[in-house]
XYZ file of C-alpha atoms in Angstrom:
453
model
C 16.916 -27.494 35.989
C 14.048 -25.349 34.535
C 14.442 -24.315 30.692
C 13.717 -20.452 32.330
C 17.594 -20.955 33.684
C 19.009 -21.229 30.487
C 19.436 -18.154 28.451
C 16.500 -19.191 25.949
C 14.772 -15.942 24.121
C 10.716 -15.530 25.038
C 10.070 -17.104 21.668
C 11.668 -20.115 22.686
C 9.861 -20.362 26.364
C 6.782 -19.248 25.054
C 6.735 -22.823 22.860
C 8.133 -24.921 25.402
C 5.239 -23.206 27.923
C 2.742 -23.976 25.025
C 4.104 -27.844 24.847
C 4.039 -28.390 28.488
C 7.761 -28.646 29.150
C 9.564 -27.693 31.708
C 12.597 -29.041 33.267
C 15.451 -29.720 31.212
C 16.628 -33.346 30.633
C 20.218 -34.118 31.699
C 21.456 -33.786 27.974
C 19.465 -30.569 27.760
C 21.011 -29.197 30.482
C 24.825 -30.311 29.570
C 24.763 -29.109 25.931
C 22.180 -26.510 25.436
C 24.469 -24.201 27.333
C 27.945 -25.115 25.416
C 25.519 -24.419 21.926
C 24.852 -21.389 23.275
C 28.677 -20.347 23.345
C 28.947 -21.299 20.116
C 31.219 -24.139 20.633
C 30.946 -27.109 18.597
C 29.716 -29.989 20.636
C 29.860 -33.997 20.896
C 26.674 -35.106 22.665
C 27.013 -39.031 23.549
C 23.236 -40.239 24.282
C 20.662 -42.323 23.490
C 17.267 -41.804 21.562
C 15.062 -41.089 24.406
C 16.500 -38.859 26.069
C 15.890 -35.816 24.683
C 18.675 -34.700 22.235
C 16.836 -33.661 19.712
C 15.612 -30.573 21.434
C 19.195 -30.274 23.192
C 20.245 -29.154 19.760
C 17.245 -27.549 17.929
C 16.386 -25.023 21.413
C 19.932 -23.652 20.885
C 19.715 -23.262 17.329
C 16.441 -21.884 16.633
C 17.225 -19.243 19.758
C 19.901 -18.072 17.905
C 18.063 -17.941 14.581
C 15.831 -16.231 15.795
C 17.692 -12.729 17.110
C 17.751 -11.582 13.516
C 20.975 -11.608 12.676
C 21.604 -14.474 9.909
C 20.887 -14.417 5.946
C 17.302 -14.542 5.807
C 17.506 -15.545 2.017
C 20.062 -18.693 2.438
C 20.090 -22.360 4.220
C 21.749 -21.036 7.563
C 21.368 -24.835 9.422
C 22.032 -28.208 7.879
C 20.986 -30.974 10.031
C 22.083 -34.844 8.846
C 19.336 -37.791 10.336
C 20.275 -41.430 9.252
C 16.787 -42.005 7.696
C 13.806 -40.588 6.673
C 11.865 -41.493 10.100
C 13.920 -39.697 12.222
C 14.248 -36.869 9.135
C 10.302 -36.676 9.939
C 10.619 -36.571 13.390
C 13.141 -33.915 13.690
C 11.092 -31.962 11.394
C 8.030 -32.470 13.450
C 10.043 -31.142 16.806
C 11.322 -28.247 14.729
C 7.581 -26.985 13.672
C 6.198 -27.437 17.614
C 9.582 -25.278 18.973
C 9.677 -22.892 15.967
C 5.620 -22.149 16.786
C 6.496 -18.420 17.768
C 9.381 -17.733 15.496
C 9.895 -16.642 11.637
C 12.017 -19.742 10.756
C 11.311 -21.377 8.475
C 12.661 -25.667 7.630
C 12.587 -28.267 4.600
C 12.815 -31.686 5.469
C 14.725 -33.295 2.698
C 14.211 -37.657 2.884
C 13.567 -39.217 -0.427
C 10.863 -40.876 -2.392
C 10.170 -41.581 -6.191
C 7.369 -38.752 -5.644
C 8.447 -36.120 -8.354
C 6.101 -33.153 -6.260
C 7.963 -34.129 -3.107
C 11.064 -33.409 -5.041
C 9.776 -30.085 -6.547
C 8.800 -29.412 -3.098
C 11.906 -30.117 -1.550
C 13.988 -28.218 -4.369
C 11.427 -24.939 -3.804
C 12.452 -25.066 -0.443
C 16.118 -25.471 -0.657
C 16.407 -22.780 -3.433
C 14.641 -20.164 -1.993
C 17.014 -20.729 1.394
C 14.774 -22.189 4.281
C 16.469 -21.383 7.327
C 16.959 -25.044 8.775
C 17.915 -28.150 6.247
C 16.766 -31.673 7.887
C 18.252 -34.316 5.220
C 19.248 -37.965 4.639
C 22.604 -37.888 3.172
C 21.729 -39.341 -0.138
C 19.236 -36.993 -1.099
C 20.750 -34.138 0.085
C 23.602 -35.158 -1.830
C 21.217 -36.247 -5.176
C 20.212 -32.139 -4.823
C 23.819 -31.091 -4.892
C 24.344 -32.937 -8.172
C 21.846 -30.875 -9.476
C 22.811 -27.115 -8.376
C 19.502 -26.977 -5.905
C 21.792 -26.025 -3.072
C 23.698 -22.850 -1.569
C 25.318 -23.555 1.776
C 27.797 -20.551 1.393
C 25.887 -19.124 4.359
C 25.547 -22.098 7.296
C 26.306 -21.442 10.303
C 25.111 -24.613 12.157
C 25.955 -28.224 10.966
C 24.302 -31.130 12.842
C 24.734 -34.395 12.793
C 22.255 -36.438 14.918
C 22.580 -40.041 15.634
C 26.069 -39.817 13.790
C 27.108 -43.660 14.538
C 23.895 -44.834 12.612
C 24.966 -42.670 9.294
C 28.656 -44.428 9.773
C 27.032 -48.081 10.324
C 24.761 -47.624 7.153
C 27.813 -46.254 5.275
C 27.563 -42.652 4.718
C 30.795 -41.492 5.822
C 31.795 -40.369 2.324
C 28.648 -38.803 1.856
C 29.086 -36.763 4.980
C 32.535 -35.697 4.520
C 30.887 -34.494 0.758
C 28.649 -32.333 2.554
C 31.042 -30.788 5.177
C 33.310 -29.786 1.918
C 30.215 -27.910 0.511
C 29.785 -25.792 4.247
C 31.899 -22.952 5.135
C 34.512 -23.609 7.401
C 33.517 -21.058 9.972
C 30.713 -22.552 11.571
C 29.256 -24.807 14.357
C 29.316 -28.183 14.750
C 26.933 -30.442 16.842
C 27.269 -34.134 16.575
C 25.115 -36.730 18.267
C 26.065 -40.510 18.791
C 24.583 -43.165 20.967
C 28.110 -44.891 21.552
C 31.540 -43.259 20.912
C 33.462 -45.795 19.000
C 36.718 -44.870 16.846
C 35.347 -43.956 13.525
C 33.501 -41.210 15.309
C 36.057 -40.170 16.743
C 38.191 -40.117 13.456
C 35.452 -38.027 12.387
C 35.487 -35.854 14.630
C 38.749 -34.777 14.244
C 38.362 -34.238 10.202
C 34.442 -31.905 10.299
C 35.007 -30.697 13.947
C 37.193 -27.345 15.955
C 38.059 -28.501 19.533
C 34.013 -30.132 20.497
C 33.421 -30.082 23.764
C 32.352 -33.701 24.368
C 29.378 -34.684 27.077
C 28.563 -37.630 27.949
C 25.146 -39.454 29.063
C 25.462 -42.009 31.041
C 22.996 -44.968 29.510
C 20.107 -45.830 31.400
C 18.706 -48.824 32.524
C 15.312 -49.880 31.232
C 12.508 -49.004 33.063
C 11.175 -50.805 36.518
C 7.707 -51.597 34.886
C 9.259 -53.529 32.037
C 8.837 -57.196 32.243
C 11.483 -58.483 30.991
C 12.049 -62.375 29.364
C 14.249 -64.631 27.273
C 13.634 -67.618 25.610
C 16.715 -69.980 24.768
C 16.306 -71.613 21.590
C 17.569 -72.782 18.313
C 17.021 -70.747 15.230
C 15.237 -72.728 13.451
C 12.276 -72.652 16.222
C 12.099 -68.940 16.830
C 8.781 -68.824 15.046
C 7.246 -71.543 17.089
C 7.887 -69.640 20.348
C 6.503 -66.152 18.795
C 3.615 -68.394 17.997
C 3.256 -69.629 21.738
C 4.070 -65.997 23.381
C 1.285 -65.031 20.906
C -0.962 -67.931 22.285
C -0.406 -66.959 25.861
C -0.643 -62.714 25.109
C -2.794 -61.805 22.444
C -0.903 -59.481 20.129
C -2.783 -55.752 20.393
C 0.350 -53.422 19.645
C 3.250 -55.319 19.087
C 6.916 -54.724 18.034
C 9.054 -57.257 16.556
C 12.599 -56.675 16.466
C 14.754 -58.385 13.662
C 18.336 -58.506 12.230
C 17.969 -57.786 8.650
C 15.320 -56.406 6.359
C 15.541 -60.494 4.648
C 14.770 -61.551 8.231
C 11.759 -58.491 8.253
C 10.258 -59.971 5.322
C 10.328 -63.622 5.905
C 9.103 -63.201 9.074
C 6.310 -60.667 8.488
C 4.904 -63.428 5.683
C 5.206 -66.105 8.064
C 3.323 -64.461 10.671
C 0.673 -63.330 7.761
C 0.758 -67.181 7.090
C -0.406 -67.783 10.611
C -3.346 -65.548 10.337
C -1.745 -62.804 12.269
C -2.656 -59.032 11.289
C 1.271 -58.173 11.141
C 2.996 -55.521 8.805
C 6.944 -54.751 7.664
C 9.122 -51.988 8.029
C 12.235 -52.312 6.167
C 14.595 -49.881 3.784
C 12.978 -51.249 0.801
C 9.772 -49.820 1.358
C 8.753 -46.674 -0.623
C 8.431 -43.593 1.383
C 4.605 -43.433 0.807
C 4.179 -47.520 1.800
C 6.298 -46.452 5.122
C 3.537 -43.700 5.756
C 1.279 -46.098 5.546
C 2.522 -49.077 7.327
C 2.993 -46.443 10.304
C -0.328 -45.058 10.104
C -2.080 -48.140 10.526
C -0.226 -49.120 13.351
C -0.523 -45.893 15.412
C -4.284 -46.586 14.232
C -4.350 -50.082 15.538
C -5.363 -51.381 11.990
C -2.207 -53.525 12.507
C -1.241 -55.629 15.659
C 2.381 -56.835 15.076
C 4.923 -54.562 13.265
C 8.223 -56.472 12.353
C 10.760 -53.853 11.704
C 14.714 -53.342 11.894
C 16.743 -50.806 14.121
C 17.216 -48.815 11.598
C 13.705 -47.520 10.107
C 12.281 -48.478 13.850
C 14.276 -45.326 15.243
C 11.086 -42.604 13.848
C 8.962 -44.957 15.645
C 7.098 -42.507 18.620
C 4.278 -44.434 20.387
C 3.535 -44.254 23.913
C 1.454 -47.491 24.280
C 3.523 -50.410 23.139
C 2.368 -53.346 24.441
C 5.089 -55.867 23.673
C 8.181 -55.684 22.100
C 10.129 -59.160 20.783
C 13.544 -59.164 20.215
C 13.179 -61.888 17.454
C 17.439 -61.650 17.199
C 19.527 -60.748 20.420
C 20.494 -56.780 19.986
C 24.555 -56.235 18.848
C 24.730 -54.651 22.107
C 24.224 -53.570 25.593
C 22.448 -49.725 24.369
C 20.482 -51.813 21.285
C 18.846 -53.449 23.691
C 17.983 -50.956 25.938
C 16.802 -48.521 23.132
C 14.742 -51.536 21.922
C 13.120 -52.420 24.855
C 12.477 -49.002 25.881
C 9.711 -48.601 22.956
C 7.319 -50.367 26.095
C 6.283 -49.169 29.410
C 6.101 -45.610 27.969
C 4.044 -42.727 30.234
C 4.077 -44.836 33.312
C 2.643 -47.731 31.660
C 3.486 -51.252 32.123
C 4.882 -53.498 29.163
C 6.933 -56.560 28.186
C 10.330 -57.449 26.413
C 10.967 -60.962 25.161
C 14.221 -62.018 23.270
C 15.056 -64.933 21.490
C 18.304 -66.160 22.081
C 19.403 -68.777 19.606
C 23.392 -70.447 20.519
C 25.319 -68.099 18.400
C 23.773 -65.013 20.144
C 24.327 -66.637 23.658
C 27.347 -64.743 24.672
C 25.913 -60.978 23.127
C 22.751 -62.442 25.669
C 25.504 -62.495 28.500
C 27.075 -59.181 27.771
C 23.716 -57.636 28.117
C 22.717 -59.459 31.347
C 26.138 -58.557 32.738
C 25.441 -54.638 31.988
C 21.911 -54.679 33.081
C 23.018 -56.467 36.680
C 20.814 -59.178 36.865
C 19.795 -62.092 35.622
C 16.505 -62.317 32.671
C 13.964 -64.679 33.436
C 14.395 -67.956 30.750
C 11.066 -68.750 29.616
C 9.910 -72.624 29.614
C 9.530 -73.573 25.615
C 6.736 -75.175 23.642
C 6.598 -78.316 23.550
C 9.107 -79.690 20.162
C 11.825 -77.116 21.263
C 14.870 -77.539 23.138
C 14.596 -77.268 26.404
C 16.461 -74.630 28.329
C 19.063 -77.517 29.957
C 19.956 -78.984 26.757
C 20.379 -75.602 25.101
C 22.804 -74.889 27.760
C 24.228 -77.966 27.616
C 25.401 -77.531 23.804
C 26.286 -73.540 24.218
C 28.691 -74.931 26.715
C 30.062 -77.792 24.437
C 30.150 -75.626 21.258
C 32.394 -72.804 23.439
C 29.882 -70.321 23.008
C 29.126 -69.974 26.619
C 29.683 -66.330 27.649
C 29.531 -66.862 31.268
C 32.485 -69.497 30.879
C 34.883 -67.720 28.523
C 33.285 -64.336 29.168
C 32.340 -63.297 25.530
C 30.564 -61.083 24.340
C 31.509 -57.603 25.799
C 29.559 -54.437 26.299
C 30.743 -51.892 23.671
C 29.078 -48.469 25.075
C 30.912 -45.611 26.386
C 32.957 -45.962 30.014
C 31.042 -44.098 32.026
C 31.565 -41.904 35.778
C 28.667 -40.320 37.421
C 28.484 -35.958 38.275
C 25.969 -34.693 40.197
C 25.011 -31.343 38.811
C 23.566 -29.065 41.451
C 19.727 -28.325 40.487
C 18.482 -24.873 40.515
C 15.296 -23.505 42.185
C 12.760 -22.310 39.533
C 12.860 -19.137 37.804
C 10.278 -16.756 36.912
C 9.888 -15.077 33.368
C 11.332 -11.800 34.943
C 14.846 -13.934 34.782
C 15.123 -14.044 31.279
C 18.717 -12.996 30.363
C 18.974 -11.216 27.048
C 23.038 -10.705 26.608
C 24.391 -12.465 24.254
C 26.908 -15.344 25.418
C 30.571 -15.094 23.419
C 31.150 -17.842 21.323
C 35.088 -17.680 20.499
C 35.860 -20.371 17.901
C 39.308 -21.531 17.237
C 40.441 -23.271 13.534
C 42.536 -26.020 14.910
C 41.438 -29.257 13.722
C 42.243 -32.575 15.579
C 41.913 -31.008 19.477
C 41.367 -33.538 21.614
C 37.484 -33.184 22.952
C 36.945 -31.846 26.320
C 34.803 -34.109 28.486
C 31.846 -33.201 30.497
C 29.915 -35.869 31.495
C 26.344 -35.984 32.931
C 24.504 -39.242 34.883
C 20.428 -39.217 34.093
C 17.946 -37.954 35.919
C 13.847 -38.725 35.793
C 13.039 -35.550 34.165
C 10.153 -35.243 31.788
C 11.313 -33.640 28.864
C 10.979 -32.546 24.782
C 12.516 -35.267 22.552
């Protein structure tokens, strides 16, 4: 479907025509409707595939007919970290280009002008909030904030805020918004304490569904089975075999960042962190000199790796086995970008084994086991000892998948539209008050669209 077959205002085209984009992605398409109603939404997808402009298109359309408090915060949108606070800011200024809305991006940082700036902006009521919980919640302490006007209260990648534990946070914030208003939350994976949350910030959400994708043809995918204790002899030989030029190392914990980054350093490898610890100003940095190529190897967790946007990833090492099937795939997908080629390499040690199964199991197909260095186990041993230890998950079938069930719909794709089909009634967007309605399901399979992230 072509963005001209939604009910978008010229403002709104006019930006997407500007950025090249056309066709809606199959998110787009499912949600940016329902927004448009003025129904509050649950949006199950990954990074990827275009969610953030499923929700900011909508938004900033309706922001822009004139009609809300131009002196007051009317949107607060909630981002895990500051990365993706960035990036969400970043799509907001490209889709705004044409419109008189105006945005703060609220994320942290001992810098006392960043606070001043942040505080000017939430004072003098910037249309559109974009905040970590945390600060947003250190500038309620303080009286910076008015949210007696919002009318629009996203959450995007909502599971993330739970797993880092900001539920409390975010139920403090929802208390602070008016209780006529929309809701929009995003979530890779739909497990119960979204739900449950759901049910306590949200008026009968329409829920859609993407169905997750499998990682792209041109990725080259590979596994090496090994024991922990070894995993930095085999980065050491995949390094020896591809020399590192843009590299992305996966790890489990921001210990597991650090060790690793200093070991590589050790090695005489131009390698940098990315972990929670890092000031915001060190994190601007550390990114800048990778998009620059001043820095091969970036070691990095999930978390601060989601504001990561680079087309030309060469390699990407899954130094620990993702927790699940749509880690991986997320991961993974960071290569191969723009109709490139790229590789993925994980290192499986005999406690990750059967989380190694689950994902071979979803994916369909088998991974390709690497040969090890010489000094490491060798892949029949390995197997040998996952089998005697119990930790096989092909024998006892651990390790599950834990994403969303899934069905496919074909949605029926429109010819294109000219600019003389611009519709310019408003849609009705009826809103009931009664809490805990069980979402309404629309689900969506994925198409190869490009489209706006």
């Amino acid at each position: 479907m072509d963005f001209y077959d939604l009910d978008l205002d010229d403002a709104t085209l006019d930006a997407l025509d500007a950025m090249r984009f056309e066709k809606c992605s199959p998110i787009q398409e499912a949600a940016i409707p329902v927004i448009l109603e003025g129904k509050d939404v649950i949006g199950v997808a990954q990074t990827g595939t275009g969610k953030t402009a499923a929700y900011l298109l909508p938004i900033l359309n309706q922001l822009n007919k004139g009609t809300y408090s131009e002196d007051h915060v009317n949107c607060v949108i909630m981002a895990p970290t500051r990365e993706l606070a960035q990036q969400i800011d970043k799509a907001m200024e490209g889709f705004s280009y044409f419109m008189n809305v105006s945005s703060v991006a609220i994320y942290g940082g001992n810098d006392g002008i960043r606070y001043e700036q942040e505080k000017r902006g939430l004072t003098k009521g910037a249309d559109i909030v974009i905040a970590t919980p945390g600060r947003l919640i250190s500038h309620m302490s303080l009286g910076n904030v008015d949210f007696s006007k919002v009318s629009f209260f996203v959450l995007d990648e909502a599971d993330r805020m739970l797993d880092m534990g900001f539920s409390d946070d975010i139920l403090q914030i929802e208390k602070m918004l008016p209780k006529q208003r929309q809701t929009i939350l995003f979530s890779a994976t739909m497990p119960d304490k979204i739900v449950s949350l759901a049910k306590k910030i949200m008026n009968n959400p329409v829920e859609i569904k993407l169905a997750v994708s499998k990682p792209a043809e041109k990725i080259d995918q590979g596994a090496y089975l090994c024991r922990e204790g070894e995993k930095i002899a085999v980065v050491k030989h995949i390094f020896q075999q591809i020399p590192p030029e843009r590299v992305i190392v996966f790890a489990s914990s921001k210990q597991k960042v650090k060790e690793l980054n200093i070991a590589l350093k050790r090695r005489g490898y131009n390698s940098d962190a990315m972990h929670s610890d890092l000031e915001q100003k060190q994190r601007d940095e550390t990114m800048t000199n990778f998009k620059a190529n001043r820095t091969s190897i970036l070691v990095a967790t999930d978390i601060v790796a989601r504001g990561i946007d680079i087309d030309d990833i060469q390699m990407v090492i899954n130094y620990d086995v993702p927790h699940d099937s749509e880690d991986y795939i997320h991961r993974i997908g960071r290569t191969a970008r723009a109709n490139r080629t790229g590789q993925a390499i994980t290192l499986v040690s005999e406690k990750d084994y059967p989380k190694f199964c689950s994902i071979e199991k979803f994916l369909g197909r088998k991974i390709e086991v690497k040969k090890n260095p010489e000094g490491c186990i060798q892949e029949e041993t390995f197997r040998k000892q996952v089998s005697e230890a119990g930790c096989s998950g092909e024998r006892r079938g651990r390790g599950r998948h834990h994403g969303p069930k899934r069905r496919e719909v074909n949605g029926e794709e429109k010819t294109n539209a000219n600019r003389s089909r611009r519709r310019g009634h408003k849609r009705g967007g009826g809103r009931s008050n009664q809490k805990n309605s069980a979402p309404k399901t629309a689900e969506k399979a994925p198409k190869k669209n490009g489209e706006p992230s």
